[in-house]
Amino acid sequence: MSVKVKLKPTDFDSHFPTWCPGCGDYAVLMGLKRALAELGIPPHEVVVVSGIGCSGKISDYIKAYGYHGIHGRVLPTAQAVKLANPRLTVIAAGGDGDGYAIGGNHFLHANRRNIDITYIVMNNQIYGLTKGQASPTSLPGHKTGTSPYGVVDYPMNPLMVALAQGATFVAKTFSGNAPHLVRVFKEAIKHRGFSFVDDISPCVTWNRFNTYEWYREHIEYVDENRDYNVHDRLEAMDKVKEVMSRGKIPVGIIYVEEGTEPGDEKYRKLAGGIAPIDADISVKEEYLEYLKQFE
Amino acid sequence: MKKNDLTFRVAGRAGDGSLTTGDVLSKIWKDMGLWLATYKDFPSNIRGLPTNMTIRLKDRQIYYGRKNRLDYLLAFDDTNVKIHLHDLVPGGVIIYDNSVKKELPPELIRDDVHYYYAPLKKIAKEELGLEVIKNIVAVGVASYLLGMDQDRTKEIIYKFFYARKGEKIASSNVEAFLRGWNYAKENLQKKDEYVVEEVPDAKKTYFIMGNEAVAFGAIVAGCRFISSYPITPATDVLEILARELPKYGGVMIQAEDELSAINYAAGAAYAGVRAMTSTSGPGLSLKTETIGLLVMNETPLVIYVAQRGGPSTGLPTKPEQSDLFHAVFGGHGDAPRIVIAPGNVKEMYWMTIDAFNLAEKYQTPVILLTDQILAQNKFSVPVEDITIEGVRIERGKLLTQEELNEIIEKEGQFLRYRITEDGISPRSIPGQEGGIYTANSNEHQEDGYTTEDPKMRTAMMDKRLRKIYQTARKSGDLPEDLIHGYEDAEIGIIGYGYTYGPIMEAIENLASEGIKVKFLQMRTLWPVDTEKLSQFIDSAEKVIVVDHNAQAQLSTLIKIVYDNHDKLEILKKYDGYGFTPEIIEKKVKEVLSYVG
Ligand SMILES: Cc1ncc(C[n+]2csc(CCOP(=O)(O)OP(=O)(O)O)c2C)c(N)n1
Ligand code: SF4
Ligand SMILES: [Mg+2]
């Protein structure tokens, strides 16, 4: 991150979103602009890599370098942008289908690589853009276009997956609580390493089951009066398990591991501290050393 | 006496070390000044199944490592004698390891072939206490029989192992070599005519594998990021760059799958780093959706594809050219890309550099298409063919911060996807002030924002097509298709990739029989140089298309771009083995017989 400059959230304004009024993704967009402004990161040093889905449109709506890729491939792209140029602040963003279904494998591996990016999943427990099919986080019994008799499969637990895969920053926030969301985003961006934020971002059009009200009734904030050590992975897992066992949704900064070397720094070290973007690519005599083995 | 012209095959079971034996022999012959080409034939398995390596040597340029007929067979068991017996020429030689079965059964005895029995494994185990060293015992036997100089060979073996494994191992290998040599001297009576001798004043050559040349091309071209998923026959490139790139500030990411591999590479490319991904057929299938994305968001990327036998897992270690359709047309939507195909190791180096320049100049994915034969075999190349002189790094319309400022000053704004006459737009990279845009997989307007406006959609599509089909096509930047052989010949041949080797050799052999042939070596497979292609076809009576796949994909591609089909004769093959010069010579003669 570069020298702090005075910025306003409106400095990140771009095209006006085409989301439905009330969509949880608005709060993510606003929150991201606010967090970036408050952290003083100028738009041209930010890259927002997004997937496909309603949520994936976010890179179109924020003034920053954007990469609106294909369905499910947010994380590889975003990690490589950071590996290529560590001076950039990289935000990866997408939906629950994008990140947990079609891109699920990359989620596993991003947690273990610990590259210094922030990954925000706008989790609405539904496929929004394709008009209401079940997602990996849809709850059993939920009737959707593809689950006319109710969802059969057990839902995925992204927090536990991240914790089990070695994530160094795990949080859950809620689009219905903007101050919380901004605080979580800021901490996530500041964290050195892979920061995972699962945001409850209600889809007001296709998910009439998990509504704002429903979420408000189910959310339990673990970071108000925290009763476990946020730096202890097993305690964090226990906490998530315990809250969920009571039918509640744990929200808050769940786990933070400090001091672990980010993956991109490890790769940079292998290359003598030089990032690919700064590498000299002029044609050099020293290349010829390679050919000796074939003489 | 048959001097310095030899086709030699080492055959055993996977795990026998046939490839090691081949490597050591090649190194010896290379140092003696001979020109070599190999053909490795191995199963997709680590131990047990038959494996062999053919080495061809001459005292001058040699194009290809395989022929139908074989001069010399070194067989580690009777199964391998059986497999290769009928490939031997009359007067040919078999060295047979009779440690286990002392005598070969009568059905494996040909009376026009010379047999030498040597208990290689037994000598290794009983006299040297190390069974694996039978490879070097075998080298000793072969070296004696071929009339090679003992001291010179000893010295090369010592140096070879000293450099890799140190003094102790070098000495024990020399010892093994001597045991083999002495066994042959005391027990075998030379009956055949083959000899291999040092070539005086030999030209300096590199003995290098195609994948090794591609990796070097990438380094020299300034590639500083590779992400791939291991797959035969492309893995070497990933492994070499894993070792080499960090020396130059680069990064290798072993991706979790090919879907991610190409997207990692794309992310680095978008950020302004020269990047590549490497794979073979199955991986190309997984990467295909992203190739369309890169066409759409105009991100430069080099995709190295070493073809193998398909479909599906197919023949994982065997050659084929059946991914041509996929490389050229694979994916949904109208997504033109550049596909180039080197025909030999020298071109693998230079065209890798071309690929990086083309990708950035035309802001497009470039597929560098090769095959198992070129990728995994070693060939002798004159040292002056692989140099850094004359290498140019061309980054096209990639802007510096100053150039970006100028545009903004002059035009009031920067448009990443500005619709230009040549179809190529100015390109900024993240971090540059004023260069903000979205690299969008949706159809977009000039600033990158999503649009479905019919006019803008049409204009954007036209722009993307224009830069490939007009600007790149007419630029002279695409690797030129080459015409070899005799311009005035009636019979033409068209091929690409490894078939360059057997075709070139067939042309030489046919010429010595008074038959003239010409050869169009296609090096840019998309967009096709239709003028050159049509002129070539028009100027011949008949044109043989050498097509290593079942559906005649190259012939079909030619038919798509040029409608004078009547002259085309398809020569197909899809049995897992490369074309040989003999197969091509036979086809030429067959076609000649009804042309005139
Ligand atoms: C390879 C591929 N398969 C399917 C689609 C269709 N598709 C677009 S978005 C989407 C799911 C979106 O759900 P989610 O990721 O949860 O995002 P949301 O719209 O809910 O924000 C699907 C299946 C696609 N674009 N690409
Ligand atoms: S469909 Fe749902 S997810 Fe999509 S914009 Fe509307 S509310 Fe948001
Ligand atoms: Mg969703």
mmCIF file of N, CA and C in Angstrom, chain A residues 15-16 18 43-45 47 52 59-61 63-71 73 76-77 79-81 83-85 88 105-106 109 113 267 270-272 274-277 279-281 283-288 290-291 293-295, chain B residues 27 30 206-208 212 216 219-220 222 224 240 244 246 248-249 251-257 259-260 263-264 266-268 270-271 273 289-290 293 297 386 388 391 429-433 435-442 447 449-450:
data_model
loop_
_atom_site.group_PDB
_atom_site.id
_atom_site.type_symbol
_atom_site.label_atom_id
_atom_site.label_comp_id
_atom_site.label_asym_id
_atom_site.label_seq_id
_atom_site.Cartn_x
_atom_site.Cartn_y
_atom_site.Cartn_z
ATOM 1 N N HIS A 15 -19.889 3.638 -12.890
ATOM 2 C CA HIS A 15 -21.236 3.463 -13.431
ATOM 3 C C HIS A 15 -22.198 3.085 -12.312
ATOM 4 N N PHE A 16 -23.466 3.480 -12.480
ATOM 5 C CA PHE A 16 -24.442 3.180 -11.436
ATOM 6 C C PHE A 16 -24.901 1.722 -11.564
ATOM 7 N N THR A 18 -26.806 -1.894 -11.636
ATOM 8 C CA THR A 18 -28.083 -2.348 -12.188
ATOM 9 C C THR A 18 -28.719 -3.419 -11.303
ATOM 10 N N PRO A 43 -7.618 4.921 -6.258
ATOM 11 C CA PRO A 43 -8.279 3.984 -7.178
ATOM 12 C C PRO A 43 -7.334 3.267 -8.141
ATOM 13 N N HIS A 44 -6.323 3.953 -8.647
ATOM 14 C CA HIS A 44 -5.478 3.298 -9.643
ATOM 15 C C HIS A 44 -4.542 2.257 -9.042
ATOM 16 N N GLU A 45 -4.512 2.186 -7.713
ATOM 17 C CA GLU A 45 -3.690 1.144 -7.093
ATOM 18 C C GLU A 45 -4.528 -0.023 -6.589
ATOM 19 N N VAL A 47 -7.136 -3.165 -7.590
ATOM 20 C CA VAL A 47 -7.665 -4.027 -8.648
ATOM 21 C C VAL A 47 -8.803 -4.847 -8.063
ATOM 22 N N ILE A 52 -18.636 -14.136 -12.177
ATOM 23 C CA ILE A 52 -19.881 -13.959 -12.926
ATOM 24 C C ILE A 52 -21.042 -14.257 -11.991
ATOM 25 N N SER A 59 -17.147 -5.167 -10.252
ATOM 26 C CA SER A 59 -15.970 -4.502 -10.826
ATOM 27 C C SER A 59 -16.361 -3.446 -11.865
ATOM 28 N N ASP A 60 -17.583 -3.556 -12.372
ATOM 29 C CA ASP A 60 -18.085 -2.548 -13.314
ATOM 30 C C ASP A 60 -18.515 -1.268 -12.595
ATOM 31 N N TYR A 61 -18.762 -1.393 -11.289
ATOM 32 C CA TYR A 61 -19.423 -0.301 -10.574
ATOM 33 C C TYR A 61 -18.502 0.467 -9.645
ATOM 34 N N LYS A 63 -14.773 2.571 -9.307
ATOM 35 C CA LYS A 63 -13.677 3.140 -10.062
ATOM 36 C C LYS A 63 -12.365 2.597 -9.494
ATOM 37 N N ALA A 64 -11.848 1.622 -10.199
ATOM 38 C CA ALA A 64 -10.584 0.959 -9.844
ATOM 39 C C ALA A 64 -10.267 0.116 -11.059
ATOM 40 N N TYR A 65 -9.049 -0.397 -11.131
ATOM 41 C CA TYR A 65 -8.786 -1.352 -12.205
ATOM 42 C C TYR A 65 -9.673 -2.564 -11.970
ATOM 43 N N GLY A 66 -10.356 -3.013 -13.011
ATOM 44 C CA GLY A 66 -11.289 -4.114 -12.830
ATOM 45 C C GLY A 66 -10.963 -5.283 -13.740
ATOM 46 N N TYR A 67 -11.332 -6.450 -13.306
ATOM 47 C CA TYR A 67 -11.174 -7.634 -14.141
ATOM 48 C C TYR A 67 -12.427 -8.462 -13.926
ATOM 49 N N HIS A 68 -13.340 -8.356 -14.878
ATOM 50 C CA HIS A 68 -14.599 -9.081 -14.786
ATOM 51 C C HIS A 68 -14.412 -10.364 -15.594
ATOM 52 N N GLY A 69 -13.948 -11.398 -14.909
ATOM 53 C CA GLY A 69 -13.521 -12.608 -15.607
ATOM 54 C C GLY A 69 -14.651 -13.562 -15.920
ATOM 55 N N ILE A 70 -14.364 -14.861 -15.860
ATOM 56 C CA ILE A 70 -15.391 -15.852 -16.143
ATOM 57 C C ILE A 70 -15.824 -16.518 -14.843
ATOM 58 N N HIS A 71 -16.882 -17.278 -14.935
ATOM 59 C CA HIS A 71 -17.537 -17.845 -13.759
ATOM 60 C C HIS A 71 -16.602 -18.772 -12.981
ATOM 61 N N ARG A 73 -13.505 -18.211 -11.644
ATOM 62 C CA ARG A 73 -12.031 -18.130 -11.720
ATOM 63 C C ARG A 73 -11.460 -16.862 -11.105
ATOM 64 N N PRO A 76 -7.729 -17.435 -8.849
ATOM 65 C CA PRO A 76 -6.430 -17.545 -9.535
ATOM 66 C C PRO A 76 -5.998 -16.207 -10.132
ATOM 67 N N THR A 77 -6.930 -15.534 -10.789
ATOM 68 C CA THR A 77 -6.589 -14.255 -11.417
ATOM 69 C C THR A 77 -6.114 -13.248 -10.367
ATOM 70 N N GLN A 79 -4.987 -13.670 -7.311
ATOM 71 C CA GLN A 79 -3.709 -14.014 -6.654
ATOM 72 C C GLN A 79 -2.532 -13.679 -7.566
ATOM 73 N N ALA A 80 -2.713 -13.930 -8.860
ATOM 74 C CA ALA A 80 -1.609 -13.675 -9.788
ATOM 75 C C ALA A 80 -1.358 -12.184 -9.965
ATOM 76 N N VAL A 81 -2.411 -11.380 -9.896
ATOM 77 C CA VAL A 81 -2.212 -9.926 -10.001
ATOM 78 C C VAL A 81 -1.308 -9.476 -8.852
ATOM 79 N N LEU A 83 0.779 -11.409 -7.084
ATOM 80 C CA LEU A 83 2.118 -11.977 -7.272
ATOM 81 C C LEU A 83 2.906 -11.150 -8.282
ATOM 82 N N ALA A 84 2.209 -10.675 -9.302
ATOM 83 C CA ALA A 84 2.875 -9.912 -10.362
ATOM 84 C C ALA A 84 3.310 -8.551 -9.852
ATOM 85 N N ASN A 85 2.428 -7.904 -9.099
ATOM 86 C CA ASN A 85 2.716 -6.541 -8.658
ATOM 87 C C ASN A 85 2.238 -6.327 -7.225
ATOM 88 N N LEU A 88 -0.035 -3.369 -5.616
ATOM 89 C CA LEU A 88 -1.465 -3.227 -5.833
ATOM 90 C C LEU A 88 -2.251 -3.802 -4.659
ATOM 91 N N ASN A 105 -12.631 -25.343 -5.906
ATOM 92 C CA ASN A 105 -11.260 -25.847 -5.784
ATOM 93 C C ASN A 105 -10.266 -24.702 -5.543
ATOM 94 N N HIS A 106 -10.514 -23.587 -6.208
ATOM 95 C CA HIS A 106 -9.581 -22.457 -6.053
ATOM 96 C C HIS A 106 -9.664 -21.876 -4.645
ATOM 97 N N HIS A 109 -7.458 -23.817 -2.394
ATOM 98 C CA HIS A 109 -6.028 -23.584 -2.589
ATOM 99 C C HIS A 109 -5.607 -22.153 -2.256
ATOM 100 N N ARG A 113 -2.436 -20.995 0.020
ATOM 101 C CA ARG A 113 -1.325 -20.198 -0.535
ATOM 102 C C ARG A 113 -1.080 -18.912 0.259
ATOM 103 N N TYR A 267 7.217 -16.264 -2.490
ATOM 104 C CA TYR A 267 7.617 -16.422 -3.895
ATOM 105 C C TYR A 267 8.627 -15.348 -4.295
ATOM 106 N N LEU A 270 12.115 -16.166 -3.212
ATOM 107 C CA LEU A 270 12.785 -17.117 -4.105
ATOM 108 C C LEU A 270 13.468 -16.377 -5.248
ATOM 109 N N ALA A 271 12.851 -15.258 -5.647
ATOM 110 C CA ALA A 271 13.371 -14.492 -6.779
ATOM 111 C C ALA A 271 14.227 -13.319 -6.311
ATOM 112 N N GLY A 272 14.819 -13.448 -5.159
ATOM 113 C CA GLY A 272 15.730 -12.407 -4.676
ATOM 114 C C GLY A 272 15.027 -11.102 -4.331
ATOM 115 N N ILE A 274 12.600 -9.654 -5.893
ATOM 116 C CA ILE A 274 12.091 -8.890 -7.034
ATOM 117 C C ILE A 274 10.736 -9.441 -7.460
ATOM 118 N N ALA A 275 9.780 -8.549 -7.700
ATOM 119 C CA ALA A 275 8.475 -8.971 -8.210
ATOM 120 C C ALA A 275 8.537 -9.009 -9.734
ATOM 121 N N PRO A 276 7.750 -9.890 -10.343
ATOM 122 C CA PRO A 276 7.780 -10.005 -11.808
ATOM 123 C C PRO A 276 7.632 -8.669 -12.545
ATOM 124 N N ILE A 277 6.799 -7.778 -12.027
ATOM 125 C CA ILE A 277 6.576 -6.505 -12.735
ATOM 126 C C ILE A 277 7.849 -5.660 -12.759
ATOM 127 N N ALA A 279 10.932 -7.006 -12.817
ATOM 128 C CA ALA A 279 12.050 -7.777 -13.370
ATOM 129 C C ALA A 279 12.544 -7.143 -14.666
ATOM 130 N N ASP A 280 13.854 -7.223 -14.826
ATOM 131 C CA ASP A 280 14.476 -6.707 -16.046
ATOM 132 C C ASP A 280 14.258 -7.741 -17.151
ATOM 133 N N ILE A 281 13.653 -7.312 -18.248
ATOM 134 C CA ILE A 281 13.441 -8.285 -19.321
ATOM 135 C C ILE A 281 14.251 -7.959 -20.574
ATOM 136 N N VAL A 283 17.326 -8.294 -23.077
ATOM 137 C CA VAL A 283 18.061 -9.504 -23.462
ATOM 138 C C VAL A 283 19.495 -9.428 -22.919
ATOM 139 N N LYS A 284 19.886 -10.460 -22.186
ATOM 140 C CA LYS A 284 21.153 -10.397 -21.446
ATOM 141 C C LYS A 284 22.082 -11.564 -21.769
ATOM 142 N N GLU A 285 23.365 -11.294 -21.722
ATOM 143 C CA GLU A 285 24.389 -12.330 -21.922
ATOM 144 C C GLU A 285 24.236 -13.486 -20.932
ATOM 145 N N GLU A 286 23.842 -13.149 -19.708
ATOM 146 C CA GLU A 286 23.805 -14.188 -18.668
ATOM 147 C C GLU A 286 22.819 -15.305 -18.990
ATOM 148 N N TYR A 287 21.882 -15.054 -19.872
ATOM 149 C CA TYR A 287 20.960 -16.117 -20.284
ATOM 150 C C TYR A 287 21.719 -17.312 -20.866
ATOM 151 N N LEU A 288 22.854 -17.000 -21.516
ATOM 152 C CA LEU A 288 23.571 -18.035 -22.268
ATOM 153 C C LEU A 288 24.095 -19.167 -21.384
ATOM 154 N N TYR A 290 22.504 -20.962 -19.506
ATOM 155 C CA TYR A 290 21.541 -22.070 -19.635
ATOM 156 C C TYR A 290 21.932 -23.043 -20.738
ATOM 157 N N LEU A 291 22.541 -22.513 -21.796
ATOM 158 C CA LEU A 291 22.809 -23.364 -22.961
ATOM 159 C C LEU A 291 24.000 -24.294 -22.749
ATOM 160 N N GLN A 293 24.582 -26.599 -20.683
ATOM 161 C CA GLN A 293 24.233 -28.003 -20.436
ATOM 162 C C GLN A 293 23.986 -28.795 -21.723
ATOM 163 N N PHE A 294 23.806 -28.094 -22.826
ATOM 164 C CA PHE A 294 23.512 -28.806 -24.085
ATOM 165 C C PHE A 294 24.722 -28.896 -25.000
ATOM 166 N N GLU A 295 25.853 -28.364 -24.544
ATOM 167 C CA GLU A 295 27.047 -28.349 -25.395
ATOM 168 C C GLU A 295 27.643 -29.737 -25.543
ATOM 169 N N LYS B 27 25.308 -38.864 -25.620
ATOM 170 C CA LYS B 27 26.307 -37.897 -25.155
ATOM 171 C C LYS B 27 27.696 -38.250 -25.730
ATOM 172 N N LYS B 30 27.663 -37.446 -29.409
ATOM 173 C CA LYS B 30 27.647 -35.992 -29.615
ATOM 174 C C LYS B 30 29.064 -35.444 -29.457
ATOM 175 N N TYR B 206 24.427 -27.885 -30.219
ATOM 176 C CA TYR B 206 23.743 -28.199 -28.970
ATOM 177 C C TYR B 206 22.923 -29.443 -29.230
ATOM 178 N N PHE B 207 22.809 -30.282 -28.210
ATOM 179 C CA PHE B 207 21.945 -31.457 -28.307
ATOM 180 C C PHE B 207 20.814 -31.189 -27.319
ATOM 181 N N ILE B 208 19.669 -30.807 -27.835
ATOM 182 C CA ILE B 208 18.663 -30.177 -26.983
ATOM 183 C C ILE B 208 17.255 -30.672 -27.314
ATOM 184 N N GLU B 212 13.115 -27.987 -23.902
ATOM 185 C CA GLU B 212 14.212 -27.188 -23.349
ATOM 186 C C GLU B 212 14.426 -25.916 -24.171
ATOM 187 N N PHE B 216 13.842 -21.985 -22.898
ATOM 188 C CA PHE B 216 14.867 -20.953 -23.101
ATOM 189 C C PHE B 216 14.277 -19.759 -23.859
ATOM 190 N N ILE B 219 12.437 -17.584 -21.436
ATOM 191 C CA ILE B 219 13.320 -16.767 -20.589
ATOM 192 C C ILE B 219 13.815 -15.555 -21.372
ATOM 193 N N VAL B 220 14.317 -15.825 -22.569
ATOM 194 C CA VAL B 220 14.890 -14.755 -23.387
ATOM 195 C C VAL B 220 13.821 -13.737 -23.786
ATOM 196 N N GLY B 222 11.523 -12.739 -22.069
ATOM 197 C CA GLY B 222 11.113 -11.914 -20.931
ATOM 198 C C GLY B 222 9.908 -12.448 -20.195
ATOM 199 N N ARG B 224 8.063 -13.835 -17.312
ATOM 200 C CA ARG B 224 8.413 -13.828 -15.894
ATOM 201 C C ARG B 224 7.323 -14.446 -15.034
ATOM 202 N N ILE B 240 11.436 -26.694 -15.861
ATOM 203 C CA ILE B 240 12.623 -25.881 -16.160
ATOM 204 C C ILE B 240 12.396 -24.442 -15.708
ATOM 205 N N GLU B 244 14.399 -21.914 -13.378
ATOM 206 C CA GLU B 244 15.085 -20.773 -13.992
ATOM 207 C C GLU B 244 14.450 -19.408 -13.680
ATOM 208 N N PRO B 246 12.965 -17.879 -11.127
ATOM 209 C CA PRO B 246 13.361 -17.092 -9.952
ATOM 210 C C PRO B 246 14.726 -16.420 -10.100
ATOM 211 N N TYR B 248 15.572 -14.733 -12.449
ATOM 212 C CA TYR B 248 15.365 -13.474 -13.186
ATOM 213 C C TYR B 248 14.150 -12.700 -12.676
ATOM 214 N N GLY B 249 13.777 -12.914 -11.422
ATOM 215 C CA GLY B 249 12.653 -12.164 -10.857
ATOM 216 C C GLY B 249 11.298 -12.721 -11.250
ATOM 217 N N VAL B 251 8.175 -15.894 -11.447
ATOM 218 C CA VAL B 251 7.439 -16.774 -10.542
ATOM 219 C C VAL B 251 6.838 -17.946 -11.316
ATOM 220 N N MET B 252 6.904 -19.136 -10.712
ATOM 221 C CA MET B 252 6.172 -20.290 -11.236
ATOM 222 C C MET B 252 5.132 -20.690 -10.198
ATOM 223 N N ILE B 253 3.890 -20.806 -10.646
ATOM 224 C CA ILE B 253 2.853 -21.314 -9.753
ATOM 225 C C ILE B 253 2.371 -22.643 -10.306
ATOM 226 N N GLN B 254 2.548 -23.703 -9.517
ATOM 227 C CA GLN B 254 1.944 -24.979 -9.911
ATOM 228 C C GLN B 254 0.480 -24.908 -9.505
ATOM 229 N N ALA B 255 -0.371 -24.757 -10.509
ATOM 230 C CA ALA B 255 -1.781 -24.491 -10.247
ATOM 231 C C ALA B 255 -2.495 -25.732 -9.735
ATOM 232 N N GLU B 256 -3.687 -25.523 -9.173
ATOM 233 C CA GLU B 256 -4.482 -26.644 -8.657
ATOM 234 C C GLU B 256 -5.169 -27.403 -9.777
ATOM 235 N N ASP B 257 -5.264 -26.817 -10.946
ATOM 236 C CA ASP B 257 -5.844 -27.469 -12.117
ATOM 237 C C ASP B 257 -5.605 -26.548 -13.309
ATOM 238 N N LEU B 259 -7.853 -25.102 -15.135
ATOM 239 C CA LEU B 259 -8.776 -23.962 -15.128
ATOM 240 C C LEU B 259 -8.087 -22.794 -14.448
ATOM 241 N N SER B 260 -7.432 -23.087 -13.336
ATOM 242 C CA SER B 260 -6.755 -22.011 -12.623
ATOM 243 C C SER B 260 -5.436 -21.651 -13.286
ATOM 244 N N ASN B 263 -5.781 -19.027 -15.678
ATOM 245 C CA ASN B 263 -6.261 -17.772 -15.083
ATOM 246 C C ASN B 263 -5.209 -17.116 -14.195
ATOM 247 N N TYR B 264 -4.358 -17.901 -13.581
ATOM 248 C CA TYR B 264 -3.199 -17.301 -12.895
ATOM 249 C C TYR B 264 -2.355 -16.552 -13.943
ATOM 250 N N ALA B 266 -3.165 -15.452 -16.751
ATOM 251 C CA ALA B 266 -3.891 -14.291 -17.278
ATOM 252 C C ALA B 266 -3.822 -13.113 -16.306
ATOM 253 N N GLY B 267 -3.922 -13.413 -15.012
ATOM 254 C CA GLY B 267 -3.859 -12.342 -14.014
ATOM 255 C C GLY B 267 -2.519 -11.621 -14.076
ATOM 256 N N ALA B 268 -1.449 -12.397 -14.217
ATOM 257 C CA ALA B 268 -0.117 -11.795 -14.302
ATOM 258 C C ALA B 268 0.018 -10.975 -15.585
ATOM 259 N N TYR B 270 -2.393 -9.549 -17.305
ATOM 260 C CA TYR B 270 -3.216 -8.345 -17.141
ATOM 261 C C TYR B 270 -2.458 -7.290 -16.332
ATOM 262 N N ALA B 271 -1.699 -7.769 -15.342
ATOM 263 C CA ALA B 271 -0.927 -6.848 -14.509
ATOM 264 C C ALA B 271 0.327 -6.326 -15.209
ATOM 265 N N VAL B 273 2.839 -8.363 -16.855
ATOM 266 C CA VAL B 273 3.998 -9.253 -16.888
ATOM 267 C C VAL B 273 3.860 -10.205 -18.073
ATOM 268 N N GLU B 289 -12.254 -22.213 -22.100
ATOM 269 C CA GLU B 289 -13.171 -21.114 -21.800
ATOM 270 C C GLU B 289 -12.382 -19.819 -21.593
ATOM 271 N N THR B 290 -11.232 -19.962 -20.973
ATOM 272 C CA THR B 290 -10.421 -18.772 -20.689
ATOM 273 C C THR B 290 -9.769 -18.209 -21.950
ATOM 274 N N LEU B 293 -12.088 -15.798 -23.051
ATOM 275 C CA LEU B 293 -12.032 -14.614 -22.186
ATOM 276 C C LEU B 293 -10.898 -13.684 -22.616
ATOM 277 N N ASN B 297 -11.218 -9.913 -23.509
ATOM 278 C CA ASN B 297 -10.655 -8.789 -22.743
ATOM 279 C C ASN B 297 -9.265 -8.372 -23.263
ATOM 280 N N ILE B 386 20.826 -21.066 -32.112
ATOM 281 C CA ILE B 386 20.146 -20.643 -30.883
ATOM 282 C C ILE B 386 21.012 -19.594 -30.207
ATOM 283 N N ILE B 388 21.200 -15.201 -28.730
ATOM 284 C CA ILE B 388 20.379 -14.083 -28.283
ATOM 285 C C ILE B 388 20.529 -12.885 -29.221
ATOM 286 N N VAL B 391 17.402 -10.914 -31.065
ATOM 287 C CA VAL B 391 16.133 -11.042 -30.327
ATOM 288 C C VAL B 391 15.584 -9.649 -30.039
ATOM 289 N N ILE B 429 -1.718 -0.611 -17.624
ATOM 290 C CA ILE B 429 -1.665 -1.699 -16.646
ATOM 291 C C ILE B 429 -1.980 -1.151 -15.259
ATOM 292 N N PRO B 430 -2.555 -1.996 -14.396
ATOM 293 C CA PRO B 430 -2.925 -1.554 -13.057
ATOM 294 C C PRO B 430 -1.747 -0.877 -12.363
ATOM 295 N N GLY B 431 -2.054 0.181 -11.653
ATOM 296 C CA GLY B 431 -1.012 0.945 -10.989
ATOM 297 C C GLY B 431 -0.756 2.251 -11.716
ATOM 298 N N GLN B 432 -1.080 2.282 -13.012
ATOM 299 C CA GLN B 432 -0.848 3.518 -13.760
ATOM 300 C C GLN B 432 -1.998 4.490 -13.495
ATOM 301 N N GLU B 433 -1.631 5.743 -13.245
ATOM 302 C CA GLU B 433 -2.655 6.740 -12.989
ATOM 303 C C GLU B 433 -3.352 7.107 -14.287
ATOM 304 N N GLY B 435 -5.229 5.235 -16.064
ATOM 305 C CA GLY B 435 -5.397 4.125 -17.007
ATOM 306 C C GLY B 435 -6.519 3.168 -16.640
ATOM 307 N N ILE B 436 -7.325 3.547 -15.647
ATOM 308 C CA ILE B 436 -8.338 2.627 -15.118
ATOM 309 C C ILE B 436 -9.308 2.130 -16.190
ATOM 310 N N TYR B 437 -9.565 0.839 -16.166
ATOM 311 C CA TYR B 437 -10.556 0.216 -17.051
ATOM 312 C C TYR B 437 -10.939 -1.130 -16.474
ATOM 313 N N THR B 438 -12.005 -1.715 -16.988
ATOM 314 C CA THR B 438 -12.353 -3.073 -16.590
ATOM 315 C C THR B 438 -12.086 -4.012 -17.754
ATOM 316 N N ALA B 439 -11.270 -5.022 -17.493
ATOM 317 C CA ALA B 439 -11.045 -6.077 -18.477
ATOM 318 C C ALA B 439 -12.264 -6.987 -18.375
ATOM 319 N N ASN B 440 -13.133 -6.871 -19.348
ATOM 320 C CA ASN B 440 -14.490 -7.398 -19.174
ATOM 321 C C ASN B 440 -14.754 -8.608 -20.053
ATOM 322 N N SER B 441 -15.322 -9.643 -19.444
ATOM 323 C CA SER B 441 -15.706 -10.825 -20.227
ATOM 324 C C SER B 441 -17.048 -10.624 -20.904
ATOM 325 N N ASN B 442 -17.818 -9.659 -20.415
ATOM 326 C CA ASN B 442 -19.039 -9.277 -21.122
ATOM 327 C C ASN B 442 -18.647 -8.398 -22.303
ATOM 328 N N ASP B 447 -14.609 1.981 -22.832
ATOM 329 C CA ASP B 447 -13.950 2.076 -21.518
ATOM 330 C C ASP B 447 -13.977 0.752 -20.751
ATOM 331 N N TYR B 449 -16.806 -0.895 -19.950
ATOM 332 C CA TYR B 449 -18.072 -1.105 -19.260
ATOM 333 C C TYR B 449 -19.004 -1.977 -20.108
ATOM 334 N N THR B 450 -19.738 -2.853 -19.424
ATOM 335 C CA THR B 450 -20.642 -3.791 -20.085
ATOM 336 C C THR B 450 -21.658 -3.075 -20.976
#
